[in-house]
């Protein structure tokens, strides 16, 4: 069980780990807070991406360089991820905590990486108390922090979130092709925030051609968020380059129709969480291939009765073959003065899983 | 303000008013509870349909015939609807309450019927205390009790609820036409309960031909609910008679494509609340004509990618002409062991309103 100071420290460690200046991709985001036996914060540290010190090393170095130069004997380290045991740029973090005289370590998440795991055992063998039991809410936050990275370790492909905006009757555009905007300001702002939590966004050549989207993550005032996703355009059709925007993520053309091939290429470039933003043919291709892990639907309370479907042919002809999903959440997205859209979060049930 | 006894009495009055043995249609459902000055229930009464005593008369007659023969001097009458002032089978109820010596009347809902209204004024002129302020929840229940009847007085046509069951991508059936069942048991049970709250259900000839629905209101065990709606089939196409079911509502053929004409005919037959159950052409026809007051969507968390649309052509070609609705409620409909459907309640925004 965590005491109140450890509880606060873990919240803080999760917060600094999620620093938007830190890139996503193939390294986990980790935060570390060192507490005195009396529960005062002695130092904080976090990992800032490939080639930089681990969070524990960052915090230990901050503690040793501080004017007060506090002893860490009997101190508690609160970390968002199991300390590593492998020799990287700064040596195994578990050993560094042991050498520093840390007495107790609170760990929010076990390391799913077999190369790095073993920290808990090594700490315990050194006589250090290791605490793994924490409130559900904090455990969920620690799990969410690196879900793309963890997914990559387990499945050797990026986590795929697909997002669609559609009307009550499943339309993504009216009969004449007009589609801006199906949803209201709150839903559109949420899409931009979603882009900041993914390594890459992907559209098909058709969407690139017709909508010429910038695929940047913007604030309502039009300025760019500090983290920008790679911008992937998939397909063998012709499509112009995406609009050039200062500060936007790199653009990548994926000359394939095959979602597996696209994911392989993206994974090799360090992408661990992909946001598929359509159009309907691309979304259907990922769904048919059972390569969507999470579907986010922005449902607008409007009817068109005709127009482009939001999801194209899935190769399903009869009801029993339908693609079932588990509804995880349904939340209203009210826009001041406008209509209230609905955000649905769903997990496809994979038949082959 | 209501005291605790009046609060309980009003709940009871609403309950007995909604007796499922009482027909819906062109008469309001009304309940009345008489309370002693000490807050004890002296008598209850409710209206049982055209040609039967009003709720107040029913309660007064029960009180006068009871063995105890309690005096009503200074008693409180708690009624779900403003007592009438017109001479019906039993004389104006307001006068009857005055003559009985009632000292206070709690009224949950004003009578929107100009022929019957005026009861509040007459009671006050007789020196009786009239209480109209009540908790929001009870006021809403009193409003809901006769919403079809009230709608008929205000608009001279039935209240129209349309219900559609569709997939996330707006399909009502798979490409081969299979449609049973898109939604789970909880949603299907809710449809049967919805039928018991309406005077009539309506489908098109296409649905009658293809699905041969019984259009009865059934419990999960297959037995019939005590109140059964009239069963209307609309359209000029050929369609067989609906399946004969003992205890089912009357069947009515409406030989028209025009929703207004259908509503006129139904209204003349006493229908005050109609449930339009499809198919997609009929639903679209009512929506296009702006004759849907409430849309209930049972949304199944599944994708088909192809197949029959749940709503057919609305005559909309471009996005700005879309039919917007206000999302009033979104609630999950979990079925044990099955998928969780979503019930959306929406109110179309009528351009001509």
mmCIF file of C-alpha atoms in Angstrom, chain A residues 166-171 173-183 287 295 297 299-307 309-327 330 332 337-342 344 346 349, chain B residues 166-171 173-183 287 295 297 299-307 309-327 330 332 337-342 344 346 349:
data_model
loop_
_atom_site.group_PDB
_atom_site.id
_atom_site.type_symbol
_atom_site.label_atom_id
_atom_site.label_comp_id
_atom_site.label_asym_id
_atom_site.label_seq_id
_atom_site.Cartn_x
_atom_site.Cartn_y
_atom_site.Cartn_z
ATOM 1 C CA UNK A 166 -19.974 9.790 -38.967
ATOM 2 C CA UNK A 167 -23.635 10.633 -38.861
ATOM 3 C CA UNK A 168 -26.307 8.596 -37.109
ATOM 4 C CA UNK A 169 -26.920 6.830 -40.400
ATOM 5 C CA UNK A 170 -23.251 5.995 -40.944
ATOM 6 C CA UNK A 171 -22.371 8.675 -43.495
ATOM 7 C CA UNK A 173 -20.045 12.865 -46.345
ATOM 8 C CA UNK A 174 -23.154 14.076 -48.144
ATOM 9 C CA UNK A 175 -24.099 12.884 -51.630
ATOM 10 C CA UNK A 176 -22.162 15.755 -53.234
ATOM 11 C CA UNK A 177 -19.054 14.888 -51.228
ATOM 12 C CA UNK A 178 -19.265 17.749 -48.718
ATOM 13 C CA UNK A 179 -17.979 16.557 -45.355
ATOM 14 C CA UNK A 180 -16.705 19.622 -43.455
ATOM 15 C CA UNK A 181 -17.842 19.519 -40.804
ATOM 16 C CA UNK A 182 -19.853 16.489 -39.816
ATOM 17 C CA UNK A 183 -18.922 16.904 -36.134
ATOM 18 C CA UNK A 287 -10.665 -3.497 -39.979
ATOM 19 C CA UNK A 295 -11.994 2.322 -32.742
ATOM 20 C CA UNK A 297 -16.271 6.976 -33.316
ATOM 21 C CA UNK A 299 -21.044 10.256 -33.849
ATOM 22 C CA UNK A 300 -22.862 13.393 -34.980
ATOM 23 C CA UNK A 301 -26.594 13.604 -34.137
ATOM 24 C CA UNK A 302 -27.551 14.231 -37.730
ATOM 25 C CA UNK A 303 -28.983 12.311 -40.675
ATOM 26 C CA UNK A 304 -28.086 12.509 -44.350
ATOM 27 C CA UNK A 305 -29.994 9.548 -45.801
ATOM 28 C CA UNK A 306 -27.453 9.294 -48.614
ATOM 29 C CA UNK A 307 -23.796 10.020 -49.260
ATOM 30 C CA UNK A 309 -20.386 5.601 -46.133
ATOM 31 C CA UNK A 310 -17.908 6.094 -43.292
ATOM 32 C CA UNK A 311 -16.705 2.515 -43.593
ATOM 33 C CA UNK A 312 -16.404 0.835 -46.985
ATOM 34 C CA UNK A 313 -16.950 -2.785 -47.907
ATOM 35 C CA UNK A 314 -15.691 -5.150 -45.227
ATOM 36 C CA UNK A 315 -16.285 -8.260 -47.301
ATOM 37 C CA UNK A 316 -19.284 -9.123 -45.142
ATOM 38 C CA UNK A 317 -22.404 -10.339 -46.901
ATOM 39 C CA UNK A 318 -24.462 -11.912 -44.144
ATOM 40 C CA UNK A 319 -25.258 -10.873 -40.588
ATOM 41 C CA UNK A 320 -23.484 -13.675 -38.758
ATOM 42 C CA UNK A 321 -20.184 -12.582 -40.313
ATOM 43 C CA UNK A 322 -20.467 -9.116 -38.882
ATOM 44 C CA UNK A 323 -17.552 -7.465 -37.160
ATOM 45 C CA UNK A 324 -18.515 -7.172 -33.494
ATOM 46 C CA UNK A 325 -16.934 -4.693 -31.140
ATOM 47 C CA UNK A 326 -17.043 -4.185 -27.405
ATOM 48 C CA UNK A 327 -18.375 -0.809 -26.400
ATOM 49 C CA UNK A 330 -19.834 6.419 -24.624
ATOM 50 C CA UNK A 332 -21.057 13.239 -24.924
ATOM 51 C CA UNK A 337 -24.026 26.622 -28.619
ATOM 52 C CA UNK A 338 -23.679 23.681 -30.983
ATOM 53 C CA UNK A 339 -24.842 20.112 -31.216
ATOM 54 C CA UNK A 340 -23.650 17.496 -28.760
ATOM 55 C CA UNK A 341 -21.703 14.786 -30.553
ATOM 56 C CA UNK A 342 -21.037 11.439 -28.951
ATOM 57 C CA UNK A 344 -17.768 5.980 -28.647
ATOM 58 C CA UNK A 346 -14.819 0.367 -29.007
ATOM 59 C CA UNK A 349 -13.337 -8.578 -31.316
ATOM 60 C CA UNK B 166 -28.750 -0.015 -36.732
ATOM 61 C CA UNK B 167 -25.093 -0.831 -36.728
ATOM 62 C CA UNK B 168 -22.284 1.643 -36.083
ATOM 63 C CA UNK B 169 -22.066 2.134 -39.831
ATOM 64 C CA UNK B 170 -25.770 2.801 -40.236
ATOM 65 C CA UNK B 171 -26.876 -0.569 -41.607
ATOM 66 C CA UNK B 173 -29.416 -5.439 -42.541
ATOM 67 C CA UNK B 174 -26.484 -7.260 -44.131
ATOM 68 C CA UNK B 175 -25.935 -7.365 -47.893
ATOM 69 C CA UNK B 176 -27.981 -10.591 -48.194
ATOM 70 C CA UNK B 177 -30.876 -9.009 -46.258
ATOM 71 C CA UNK B 178 -30.346 -10.836 -42.960
ATOM 72 C CA UNK B 179 -31.292 -8.544 -40.108
ATOM 73 C CA UNK B 180 -32.269 -10.728 -37.148
ATOM 74 C CA UNK B 181 -30.855 -9.728 -34.846
ATOM 75 C CA UNK B 182 -28.823 -6.570 -35.174
ATOM 76 C CA UNK B 183 -29.352 -5.693 -31.514
ATOM 77 C CA UNK B 287 -38.356 12.290 -41.268
ATOM 78 C CA UNK B 295 -36.145 9.298 -32.660
ATOM 79 C CA UNK B 297 -31.868 4.663 -32.046
ATOM 80 C CA UNK B 299 -27.117 1.310 -31.912
ATOM 81 C CA UNK B 300 -25.381 -2.058 -32.064
ATOM 82 C CA UNK B 301 -21.576 -2.025 -31.609
ATOM 83 C CA UNK B 302 -21.008 -3.876 -34.843
ATOM 84 C CA UNK B 303 -19.934 -3.130 -38.401
ATOM 85 C CA UNK B 304 -21.226 -4.565 -41.667
ATOM 86 C CA UNK B 305 -19.538 -2.316 -44.252
ATOM 87 C CA UNK B 306 -22.368 -3.028 -46.685
ATOM 88 C CA UNK B 307 -26.052 -3.852 -46.664
ATOM 89 C CA UNK B 309 -29.187 1.443 -44.901
ATOM 90 C CA UNK B 310 -31.342 1.998 -41.813
ATOM 91 C CA UNK B 311 -32.650 5.280 -43.204
ATOM 92 C CA UNK B 312 -33.347 5.684 -46.909
ATOM 93 C CA UNK B 313 -32.968 8.756 -49.074
ATOM 94 C CA UNK B 314 -33.973 11.925 -47.273
ATOM 95 C CA UNK B 315 -33.655 14.101 -50.341
ATOM 96 C CA UNK B 316 -30.461 15.616 -48.936
ATOM 97 C CA UNK B 317 -27.560 16.078 -51.351
ATOM 98 C CA UNK B 318 -25.245 18.459 -49.543
ATOM 99 C CA UNK B 319 -24.063 18.701 -45.966
ATOM 100 C CA UNK B 320 -25.672 22.000 -45.020
ATOM 101 C CA UNK B 321 -29.100 20.504 -45.744
ATOM 102 C CA UNK B 322 -28.605 17.743 -43.241
ATOM 103 C CA UNK B 323 -31.287 16.855 -40.754
ATOM 104 C CA UNK B 324 -29.919 17.824 -37.332
ATOM 105 C CA UNK B 325 -31.189 16.342 -34.121
ATOM 106 C CA UNK B 326 -30.656 17.151 -30.470
ATOM 107 C CA UNK B 327 -29.169 14.299 -28.510
ATOM 108 C CA UNK B 330 -27.396 8.114 -24.512
ATOM 109 C CA UNK B 332 -26.084 1.595 -22.560
ATOM 110 C CA UNK B 337 -23.285 -12.307 -21.707
ATOM 111 C CA UNK B 338 -23.932 -10.357 -24.882
ATOM 112 C CA UNK B 339 -22.888 -7.096 -26.475
ATOM 113 C CA UNK B 340 -23.859 -3.782 -24.948
ATOM 114 C CA UNK B 341 -26.033 -1.830 -27.339
ATOM 115 C CA UNK B 342 -26.581 1.884 -26.937
ATOM 116 C CA UNK B 344 -29.893 7.172 -28.196
ATOM 117 C CA UNK B 346 -32.975 12.376 -30.150
ATOM 118 C CA UNK B 349 -34.877 20.010 -35.240
#
